[in-house]
mmCIF file of C-alpha atoms in Angstrom:
data_model
loop_
_atom_site.group_PDB
_atom_site.id
_atom_site.type_symbol
_atom_site.label_atom_id
_atom_site.label_comp_id
_atom_site.label_asym_id
_atom_site.label_seq_id
_atom_site.Cartn_x
_atom_site.Cartn_y
_atom_site.Cartn_z
ATOM 1 C CA UNK R 1 0.758 -7.413 -26.494
ATOM 2 C CA UNK R 2 -0.846 -5.010 -28.665
ATOM 3 C CA UNK R 3 0.280 -2.289 -28.553
ATOM 4 C CA UNK R 4 -2.547 0.218 -27.856
ATOM 5 C CA UNK R 5 -4.934 0.672 -25.167
ATOM 6 C CA UNK R 6 -7.085 -1.834 -25.728
ATOM 7 C CA UNK R 7 -5.231 -5.330 -25.716
ATOM 8 C CA UNK R 8 -6.931 -7.666 -23.616
ATOM 9 C CA UNK R 9 -4.447 -8.387 -21.832
ATOM 10 C CA UNK R 10 -2.396 -12.433 -22.001
ATOM 11 C CA UNK R 11 -4.872 -13.935 -19.068
ATOM 12 C CA UNK R 12 -7.480 -13.151 -21.477
ATOM 13 C CA UNK R 13 -9.894 -15.359 -22.848
ATOM 14 C CA UNK R 14 -10.189 -12.864 -25.611
ATOM 15 C CA UNK R 15 -6.547 -12.558 -26.282
ATOM 16 C CA UNK R 16 -5.345 -12.780 -29.786
ATOM 17 C CA UNK R 17 -9.214 -12.829 -31.033
ATOM 18 C CA UNK R 18 -10.227 -8.995 -30.379
ATOM 19 C CA UNK R 19 -9.778 -6.378 -32.971
ATOM 20 C CA UNK R 20 -7.297 -4.548 -31.021
ATOM 21 C CA UNK R 21 -4.781 -7.721 -31.057
ATOM 22 C CA UNK R 22 -4.863 -7.280 -35.319
ATOM 23 C CA UNK R 23 -1.144 -6.641 -36.634
ATOM 24 C CA UNK R 24 -0.016 -6.986 -32.771
ATOM 25 C CA UNK R 25 3.700 -9.885 -33.783
ATOM 26 C CA UNK R 26 2.573 -11.542 -30.936
ATOM 27 C CA UNK R 27 -1.572 -11.962 -32.054
ATOM 28 C CA UNK R 28 -0.195 -15.813 -32.956
ATOM 29 C CA UNK R 29 0.759 -17.173 -29.736
ATOM 30 C CA UNK R 30 -1.601 -15.137 -27.417
ATOM 31 C CA UNK R 31 -4.268 -16.816 -29.522
ATOM 32 C CA UNK R 32 -2.558 -19.866 -29.000
ATOM 33 C CA UNK R 33 -2.620 -20.073 -25.347
ATOM 34 C CA UNK R 34 0.890 -20.487 -25.051
ATOM 35 C CA UNK R 35 0.746 -16.484 -23.459
ATOM 36 C CA UNK R 36 -1.037 -17.799 -20.315
ATOM 37 C CA UNK R 37 1.553 -19.622 -18.635
ATOM 38 C CA UNK R 38 3.406 -18.122 -15.527
ATOM 39 C CA UNK R 39 5.203 -14.474 -16.433
ATOM 40 C CA UNK R 40 7.872 -15.265 -16.526
ATOM 41 C CA UNK R 41 8.513 -11.970 -14.437
ATOM 42 C CA UNK R 42 7.279 -13.353 -11.093
ATOM 43 C CA UNK R 43 10.883 -15.396 -11.194
ATOM 44 C CA UNK R 44 12.444 -12.128 -12.122
ATOM 45 C CA UNK R 45 11.002 -10.250 -8.965
ATOM 46 C CA UNK R 46 11.307 -12.991 -6.663
ATOM 47 C CA UNK R 47 15.057 -12.995 -7.359
ATOM 48 C CA UNK R 48 14.961 -8.997 -7.677
ATOM 49 C CA UNK R 49 13.772 -8.323 -4.002
ATOM 50 C CA UNK R 50 15.288 -11.663 -2.365
ATOM 51 C CA UNK R 51 17.306 -8.664 0.008
ATOM 52 C CA UNK R 52 13.493 -7.175 0.962
ATOM 53 C CA UNK R 53 13.279 -8.459 4.226
ATOM 54 C CA UNK R 54 9.429 -7.663 4.693
ATOM 55 C CA UNK R 55 6.344 -7.254 2.247
ATOM 56 C CA UNK R 56 3.845 -4.888 3.689
ATOM 57 C CA UNK R 57 -0.128 -4.027 1.619
ATOM 58 C CA UNK R 58 -1.580 -1.114 2.661
ATOM 59 C CA UNK R 59 -5.550 -1.738 1.476
ATOM 60 C CA UNK R 60 -8.780 -0.459 1.569
ATOM 61 C CA UNK R 61 -12.712 -1.759 -0.419
ATOM 62 C CA UNK R 62 -12.878 2.132 -0.049
ATOM 63 C CA UNK R 63 -12.080 5.341 -1.221
ATOM 64 C CA UNK R 64 -10.125 8.697 0.974
ATOM 65 C CA UNK R 65 -9.868 6.790 4.149
ATOM 66 C CA UNK R 66 -6.289 7.786 4.461
ATOM 67 C CA UNK R 67 -4.299 4.345 2.713
ATOM 68 C CA UNK R 68 -1.648 7.280 1.989
ATOM 69 C CA UNK R 69 -1.604 8.815 4.647
ATOM 70 C CA UNK R 70 -1.144 5.769 6.188
ATOM 71 C CA UNK R 71 1.310 4.532 3.746
ATOM 72 C CA UNK R 72 3.438 7.575 4.045
ATOM 73 C CA UNK R 73 4.219 7.694 8.553
ATOM 74 C CA UNK R 74 4.065 3.847 8.376
ATOM 75 C CA UNK R 75 7.062 4.467 6.609
ATOM 76 C CA UNK R 76 7.968 7.305 8.573
ATOM 77 C CA UNK R 77 7.199 5.953 12.372
ATOM 78 C CA UNK R 78 9.608 2.493 10.594
ATOM 79 C CA UNK R 79 12.864 4.519 9.391
ATOM 80 C CA UNK R 80 13.169 6.444 12.773
ATOM 81 C CA UNK R 81 15.288 3.649 13.824
ATOM 82 C CA UNK R 82 17.911 4.503 11.799
ATOM 83 C CA UNK R 83 19.172 0.519 11.397
ATOM 84 C CA UNK R 84 16.119 -0.046 9.372
ATOM 85 C CA UNK R 85 16.343 0.576 5.623
ATOM 86 C CA UNK R 86 12.634 1.072 4.437
ATOM 87 C CA UNK R 87 10.658 1.680 0.760
ATOM 88 C CA UNK R 88 7.679 2.838 0.048
ATOM 89 C CA UNK R 89 5.809 2.248 -3.173
ATOM 90 C CA UNK R 90 2.815 3.647 -4.453
ATOM 91 C CA UNK R 91 0.680 1.579 -7.278
ATOM 92 C CA UNK R 92 -2.422 4.336 -6.771
ATOM 93 C CA UNK R 93 -1.386 4.404 -10.954
ATOM 94 C CA UNK R 94 -4.111 6.939 -11.324
ATOM 95 C CA UNK R 95 -4.216 9.107 -8.548
ATOM 96 C CA UNK R 96 -0.347 8.792 -7.363
ATOM 97 C CA UNK R 97 -0.087 11.385 -3.666
ATOM 98 C CA UNK R 98 2.487 9.128 -2.018
ATOM 99 C CA UNK R 99 5.151 12.903 -3.967
ATOM 100 C CA UNK R 100 3.540 14.890 -2.781
ATOM 101 C CA UNK R 101 2.315 13.762 1.114
ATOM 102 C CA UNK R 102 6.635 12.814 1.536
ATOM 103 C CA UNK R 103 7.640 16.058 0.007
ATOM 104 C CA UNK R 104 8.875 14.654 -3.713
ATOM 105 C CA UNK R 105 7.114 16.636 -5.929
ATOM 106 C CA UNK R 106 8.980 17.692 -8.825
ATOM 107 C CA UNK R 107 11.779 14.606 -7.966
ATOM 108 C CA UNK R 108 12.450 12.407 -11.464
ATOM 109 C CA UNK R 109 13.079 9.035 -11.818
ATOM 110 C CA UNK R 110 17.151 8.159 -12.397
ATOM 111 C CA UNK R 111 18.072 4.768 -14.532
ATOM 112 C CA UNK R 112 21.786 3.325 -13.448
ATOM 113 C CA UNK R 113 23.384 0.218 -14.927
ATOM 114 C CA UNK R 114 21.181 -1.450 -11.818
ATOM 115 C CA UNK R 115 17.957 -0.136 -13.120
ATOM 116 C CA UNK R 116 16.465 2.889 -11.374
ATOM 117 C CA UNK R 117 17.108 4.447 -8.683
ATOM 118 C CA UNK R 118 14.084 5.344 -6.394
ATOM 119 C CA UNK R 119 13.713 8.537 -4.403
ATOM 120 C CA UNK R 120 15.367 9.458 -0.825
ATOM 121 C CA UNK R 121 13.342 11.473 1.518
ATOM 122 C CA UNK R 122 15.741 10.363 4.237
ATOM 123 C CA UNK R 123 18.723 8.097 4.111
ATOM 124 C CA UNK R 124 17.096 4.935 5.031
ATOM 125 C CA UNK R 125 13.537 5.999 3.286
ATOM 126 C CA UNK R 126 13.382 5.315 -0.367
ATOM 127 C CA UNK R 127 9.723 6.336 -2.081
ATOM 128 C CA UNK R 128 9.252 5.393 -5.539
ATOM 129 C CA UNK R 129 5.940 6.145 -7.445
ATOM 130 C CA UNK R 130 4.259 6.577 -11.274
ATOM 131 C CA UNK R 131 4.608 10.724 -9.414
ATOM 132 C CA UNK R 132 7.608 10.858 -10.310
ATOM 133 C CA UNK R 133 7.122 9.183 -14.126
ATOM 134 C CA UNK R 134 5.013 12.580 -15.326
ATOM 135 C CA UNK R 135 5.608 15.909 -16.401
ATOM 136 C CA UNK R 136 3.686 17.837 -13.885
ATOM 137 C CA UNK R 137 1.290 16.963 -11.240
ATOM 138 C CA UNK R 138 -1.551 17.682 -12.975
ATOM 139 C CA UNK R 139 -1.521 15.320 -15.155
ATOM 140 C CA UNK R 140 -4.022 12.442 -16.240
ATOM 141 C CA UNK R 141 -2.668 8.379 -16.229
ATOM 142 C CA UNK R 142 -5.607 7.235 -18.247
ATOM 143 C CA UNK R 143 -5.159 3.823 -18.841
ATOM 144 C CA UNK R 144 -6.351 0.177 -19.025
ATOM 145 C CA UNK R 145 -5.420 -2.677 -16.881
ATOM 146 C CA UNK R 146 -3.008 -4.512 -19.127
ATOM 147 C CA UNK R 147 -1.173 -0.871 -19.240
ATOM 148 C CA UNK R 148 -1.127 -0.494 -15.397
ATOM 149 C CA UNK R 149 0.350 -4.222 -15.062
ATOM 150 C CA UNK R 150 3.018 -3.768 -16.421
ATOM 151 C CA UNK R 151 3.614 -0.069 -14.885
ATOM 152 C CA UNK R 152 4.269 -2.338 -11.385
ATOM 153 C CA UNK R 153 5.824 -5.279 -12.819
ATOM 154 C CA UNK R 154 8.504 -2.031 -13.532
ATOM 155 C CA UNK R 155 8.119 -0.710 -10.396
ATOM 156 C CA UNK R 156 8.649 -4.020 -8.800
ATOM 157 C CA UNK R 157 11.514 -6.209 -11.450
ATOM 158 C CA UNK R 158 13.758 -2.335 -12.891
ATOM 159 C CA UNK R 159 13.861 -0.556 -9.499
ATOM 160 C CA UNK R 160 17.256 -0.776 -7.525
ATOM 161 C CA UNK R 161 15.639 -1.561 -3.877
ATOM 162 C CA UNK R 162 18.917 -3.024 -2.842
ATOM 163 C CA UNK R 163 18.741 -4.357 1.317
ATOM 164 C CA UNK R 164 15.743 -3.463 2.812
ATOM 165 C CA UNK R 165 14.140 -4.498 5.822
ATOM 166 C CA UNK R 166 10.143 -3.281 5.026
ATOM 167 C CA UNK R 167 8.507 -2.504 1.305
ATOM 168 C CA UNK R 168 5.196 -0.979 2.228
ATOM 169 C CA UNK R 169 3.310 -0.958 -0.145
ATOM 170 C CA UNK R 170 0.851 1.694 -0.902
ATOM 171 C CA UNK R 171 -1.943 0.654 -3.096
ATOM 172 C CA UNK R 172 -6.076 2.596 -4.900
ATOM 173 C CA UNK R 173 -9.328 1.507 -3.178
ATOM 174 C CA UNK R 174 -11.258 -1.237 -4.005
ATOM 175 C CA UNK R 175 -10.357 -5.284 -5.538
ATOM 176 C CA UNK R 176 -9.508 -5.048 -9.423
ATOM 177 C CA UNK R 177 -6.210 -4.441 -11.863
ATOM 178 C CA UNK R 178 -3.748 -2.838 -9.721
ATOM 179 C CA UNK R 179 -4.057 -5.646 -6.723
ATOM 180 C CA UNK R 180 -4.013 -8.452 -8.590
ATOM 181 C CA UNK R 181 -0.876 -7.239 -10.664
ATOM 182 C CA UNK R 182 0.797 -6.620 -7.376
ATOM 183 C CA UNK R 183 -0.115 -10.163 -5.542
ATOM 184 C CA UNK R 184 0.594 -11.786 -8.986
ATOM 185 C CA UNK R 185 4.046 -10.528 -9.210
ATOM 186 C CA UNK R 186 5.144 -10.705 -5.401
ATOM 187 C CA UNK R 187 3.818 -14.717 -5.526
ATOM 188 C CA UNK R 188 6.900 -15.513 -5.784
ATOM 189 C CA UNK R 189 8.814 -13.458 -3.478
ATOM 190 C CA UNK R 190 5.537 -13.961 -0.382
ATOM 191 C CA UNK R 191 4.355 -10.495 1.188
ATOM 192 C CA UNK R 192 3.721 -10.565 4.595
ATOM 193 C CA UNK R 193 0.466 -9.813 4.495
ATOM 194 C CA UNK R 194 -2.135 -7.168 4.289
ATOM 195 C CA UNK R 195 -2.852 -3.248 6.173
ATOM 196 C CA UNK R 196 -5.934 -2.865 6.061
ATOM 197 C CA UNK R 197 -7.175 0.721 6.936
ATOM 198 C CA UNK R 198 -10.754 2.191 7.397
ATOM 199 C CA UNK R 199 -13.457 4.305 8.818
ATOM 200 C CA UNK R 200 -15.660 3.818 11.754
ATOM 201 C CA UNK R 201 -18.343 4.251 9.851
ATOM 202 C CA UNK R 202 -20.754 1.604 8.629
ATOM 203 C CA UNK R 203 -20.931 2.572 4.954
ATOM 204 C CA UNK R 204 -16.879 2.366 5.431
ATOM 205 C CA UNK R 205 -16.753 -1.234 6.438
ATOM 206 C CA UNK R 206 -19.327 -2.187 4.010
ATOM 207 C CA UNK R 207 -16.218 -1.579 0.988
ATOM 208 C CA UNK R 208 -13.392 -3.356 3.785
ATOM 209 C CA UNK R 209 -14.932 -6.638 3.951
ATOM 210 C CA UNK R 210 -14.979 -7.018 1.126
ATOM 211 C CA UNK R 211 -10.598 -6.133 0.642
ATOM 212 C CA UNK R 212 -10.672 -8.798 3.813
ATOM 213 C CA UNK R 213 -12.440 -11.187 1.626
ATOM 214 C CA UNK R 214 -10.046 -10.393 -0.834
ATOM 215 C CA UNK R 215 -7.456 -11.069 0.900
ATOM 216 C CA UNK R 216 -9.162 -14.341 1.923
ATOM 217 C CA UNK R 217 -9.695 -15.267 -2.301
ATOM 218 C CA UNK R 218 -6.008 -14.905 -2.649
ATOM 219 C CA UNK R 219 -4.288 -15.924 -0.251
ATOM 220 C CA UNK R 220 -3.595 -12.341 1.391
ATOM 221 C CA UNK R 221 -2.128 -12.783 4.982
ATOM 222 C CA UNK R 222 -3.900 -10.029 7.159
ATOM 223 C CA UNK R 223 -1.247 -8.431 9.169
ATOM 224 C CA UNK R 224 -4.419 -6.110 11.140
ATOM 225 C CA UNK R 225 -7.011 -3.203 10.602
ATOM 226 C CA UNK R 226 -6.350 0.405 11.589
ATOM 227 C CA UNK R 227 -9.842 2.382 12.573
ATOM 228 C CA UNK R 228 -8.379 6.143 10.485
ATOM 229 C CA UNK R 229 -10.770 9.287 11.182
ATOM 230 C CA UNK R 230 -11.239 7.459 14.521
ATOM 231 C CA UNK R 231 -12.464 10.229 16.233
ATOM 232 C CA UNK R 232 -11.540 13.954 16.644
ATOM 233 C CA UNK R 233 -9.167 15.417 19.593
ATOM 234 C CA UNK R 234 -8.806 18.943 19.194
ATOM 235 C CA UNK R 235 -5.829 20.439 19.222
ATOM 236 C CA UNK R 236 -6.562 23.104 21.352
ATOM 237 C CA UNK R 237 -9.273 21.727 24.320
ATOM 238 C CA UNK R 238 -8.313 18.212 24.169
ATOM 239 C CA UNK R 239 -11.908 17.076 23.602
ATOM 240 C CA UNK R 240 -12.476 13.790 21.698
ATOM 241 C CA UNK R 241 -15.216 14.498 19.056
ATOM 242 C CA UNK R 242 -16.991 11.416 17.115
ATOM 243 C CA UNK R 243 -17.361 13.304 14.017
ATOM 244 C CA UNK R 244 -17.473 9.915 12.068
ATOM 245 C CA UNK R 245 -19.978 7.419 14.488
ATOM 246 C CA UNK R 246 -19.397 3.679 15.116
ATOM 247 C CA UNK R 247 -23.107 3.112 14.104
ATOM 248 C CA UNK R 248 -22.283 -0.730 14.758
ATOM 249 C CA UNK R 249 -19.372 -1.089 16.178
ATOM 250 C CA UNK R 250 -16.888 -0.180 14.519
ATOM 251 C CA UNK R 251 -13.086 -1.731 13.631
ATOM 252 C CA UNK R 252 -13.703 -2.802 17.406
ATOM 253 C CA UNK R 253 -17.051 -4.995 16.563
ATOM 254 C CA UNK R 254 -15.395 -6.071 12.389
ATOM 255 C CA UNK R 255 -12.247 -7.388 13.951
ATOM 256 C CA UNK R 256 -13.879 -9.008 16.517
ATOM 257 C CA UNK R 257 -16.518 -11.224 13.939
ATOM 258 C CA UNK R 258 -13.984 -11.748 11.866
ATOM 259 C CA UNK R 259 -10.836 -12.611 14.832
ATOM 260 C CA UNK R 260 -8.253 -10.619 12.771
ATOM 261 C CA UNK R 261 -5.848 -8.152 14.774
ATOM 262 C CA UNK R 262 -6.799 -4.284 15.895
ATOM 263 C CA UNK R 263 -3.625 -2.389 15.287
ATOM 264 C CA UNK R 264 -4.452 0.329 17.124
ATOM 265 C CA UNK R 265 -7.180 3.739 16.383
ATOM 266 C CA UNK R 266 -5.750 6.692 14.984
ATOM 267 C CA UNK R 267 -7.395 9.862 15.863
ATOM 268 C CA UNK R 268 -8.280 12.770 13.402
ATOM 269 C CA UNK R 269 -6.174 15.727 13.542
ATOM 270 C CA UNK R 270 -6.428 19.112 11.346
ATOM 271 C CA UNK R 271 -2.723 18.954 10.815
ATOM 272 C CA UNK R 272 -2.089 15.172 9.588
ATOM 273 C CA UNK R 273 -3.702 17.354 6.540
ATOM 274 C CA UNK R 274 -1.817 20.373 7.085
ATOM 275 C CA UNK R 275 1.070 18.639 6.894
ATOM 276 C CA UNK R 276 0.598 16.044 3.803
ATOM 277 C CA UNK R 277 -0.182 19.183 1.517
ATOM 278 C CA UNK R 278 3.306 21.019 3.403
ATOM 279 C CA UNK R 279 5.082 17.164 2.916
ATOM 280 C CA UNK R 280 6.493 17.240 5.670
ATOM 281 C CA UNK R 281 6.298 13.820 8.443
ATOM 282 C CA UNK R 282 3.393 14.389 10.911
ATOM 283 C CA UNK R 283 5.269 12.110 12.860
ATOM 284 C CA UNK R 284 7.993 14.609 13.334
ATOM 285 C CA UNK R 285 6.385 18.200 13.677
ATOM 286 C CA UNK R 286 4.342 16.981 16.076
ATOM 287 C CA UNK R 287 5.830 14.069 18.362
ATOM 288 C CA UNK R 288 3.777 14.059 21.060
ATOM 289 C CA UNK R 289 0.213 14.227 19.741
ATOM 290 C CA UNK R 290 -2.754 11.363 20.308
ATOM 291 C CA UNK R 291 -2.603 11.174 16.938
ATOM 292 C CA UNK R 292 1.340 10.745 16.586
ATOM 293 C CA UNK R 293 0.994 8.296 19.676
ATOM 294 C CA UNK R 294 -1.218 6.137 17.976
ATOM 295 C CA UNK R 295 0.766 5.682 15.207
ATOM 296 C CA UNK R 296 4.320 4.799 17.211
ATOM 297 C CA UNK R 297 1.516 2.427 19.194
ATOM 298 C CA UNK R 298 0.632 1.001 16.091
ATOM 299 C CA UNK R 299 4.143 0.313 15.174
ATOM 300 C CA UNK R 300 5.812 -0.208 18.301
ATOM 301 C CA UNK R 301 2.828 -1.858 20.702
ATOM 302 C CA UNK R 302 2.722 -0.047 23.597
ATOM 303 C CA UNK R 303 -0.686 -0.034 24.056
ATOM 304 C CA UNK R 304 -1.523 -2.153 27.138
ATOM 305 C CA UNK R 305 -4.890 -3.419 25.115
ATOM 306 C CA UNK R 306 -4.626 -7.212 25.391
ATOM 307 C CA UNK R 307 -6.394 -6.846 22.097
ATOM 308 C CA UNK R 308 -4.342 -4.948 19.894
ATOM 309 C CA UNK R 309 -1.255 -5.651 18.240
ATOM 310 C CA UNK R 310 1.514 -4.110 17.175
ATOM 311 C CA UNK R 311 2.322 -4.668 13.671
ATOM 312 C CA UNK R 312 6.112 -5.395 13.304
ATOM 313 C CA UNK R 313 5.375 -8.666 16.501
ATOM 314 C CA UNK R 314 2.011 -9.901 13.821
ATOM 315 C CA UNK R 315 3.909 -9.784 10.715
ATOM 316 C CA UNK R 316 6.764 -11.289 12.604
ATOM 317 C CA UNK R 317 4.529 -14.098 13.408
ATOM 318 C CA UNK R 318 2.836 -14.408 9.598
ATOM 319 C CA UNK R 319 6.260 -15.113 8.672
ATOM 320 C CA UNK R 320 6.817 -17.476 11.019
ATOM 321 C CA UNK R 321 3.317 -19.937 10.719
ATOM 322 C CA UNK R 322 1.572 -18.005 8.231
ATOM 323 C CA UNK R 323 -1.804 -17.421 9.926
ATOM 324 C CA UNK R 324 -4.644 -15.540 9.581
ATOM 325 C CA UNK R 325 -5.593 -17.095 5.604
#
């Protein structure tokens, strides 16, 4: 590939033909079309991740719905079982917030003979993010698609994840570079499915429907939908207020229309934001809060509602029968 950020990428029709390709040692190969062959990294990643049992993407077409917050607390909830090994991968290249949420700001990645070593927040919870590679949390990552693509490839191929039960992948909003890269590189290793995050209002649901169609198009199984910020529970009086009214029926109606499982609703709680800012697990800080209970219900299926399924149950079902797209 061309060394500058204007490289069109090997899969582009302009590969080897654009001005950015002038002087690149691979220009003739790209122009001939030979570079469009399957990336050998796909097989390398498949072999690298044979020790990872379940791979789950956290997606949403909408920004600001709480994907990173959910990814972090889902990882904490799964890691509460000491017999399980959990890994959290942040592929939000331009806006990595996982280091802050997990209390790992200032940590650095170390390299060993078997690859990059992830940063451990607990004995059984490993984390990797581009945030660990930046000199400052305020550094801006100003990259085009091919460079993002290369970074995600390195995360999957070069990180020494070890034996892992659940790999949770936190993604940026949308359906573009990072999403296509993670799907491409995990095509050999296999993706159990995606958890879709939304908030109750229609302006969010519109973009989330696009994300679900993206999953259908690239054949990612949809594990289920989470309605985040689903009402506000006052910590003092315990009354619930609808901050984001579900004017079109919210996630419940959308799931019924699209025949998808509703994994649960997580209420808005200001203590979640405070815990994230302080880099602490909300689940251990306020374990009896409605939001913490909702997280546990999502993972363990403690809900009495028949239309709701647990992430663990649905994930295992998808692994066996590959349903939902």
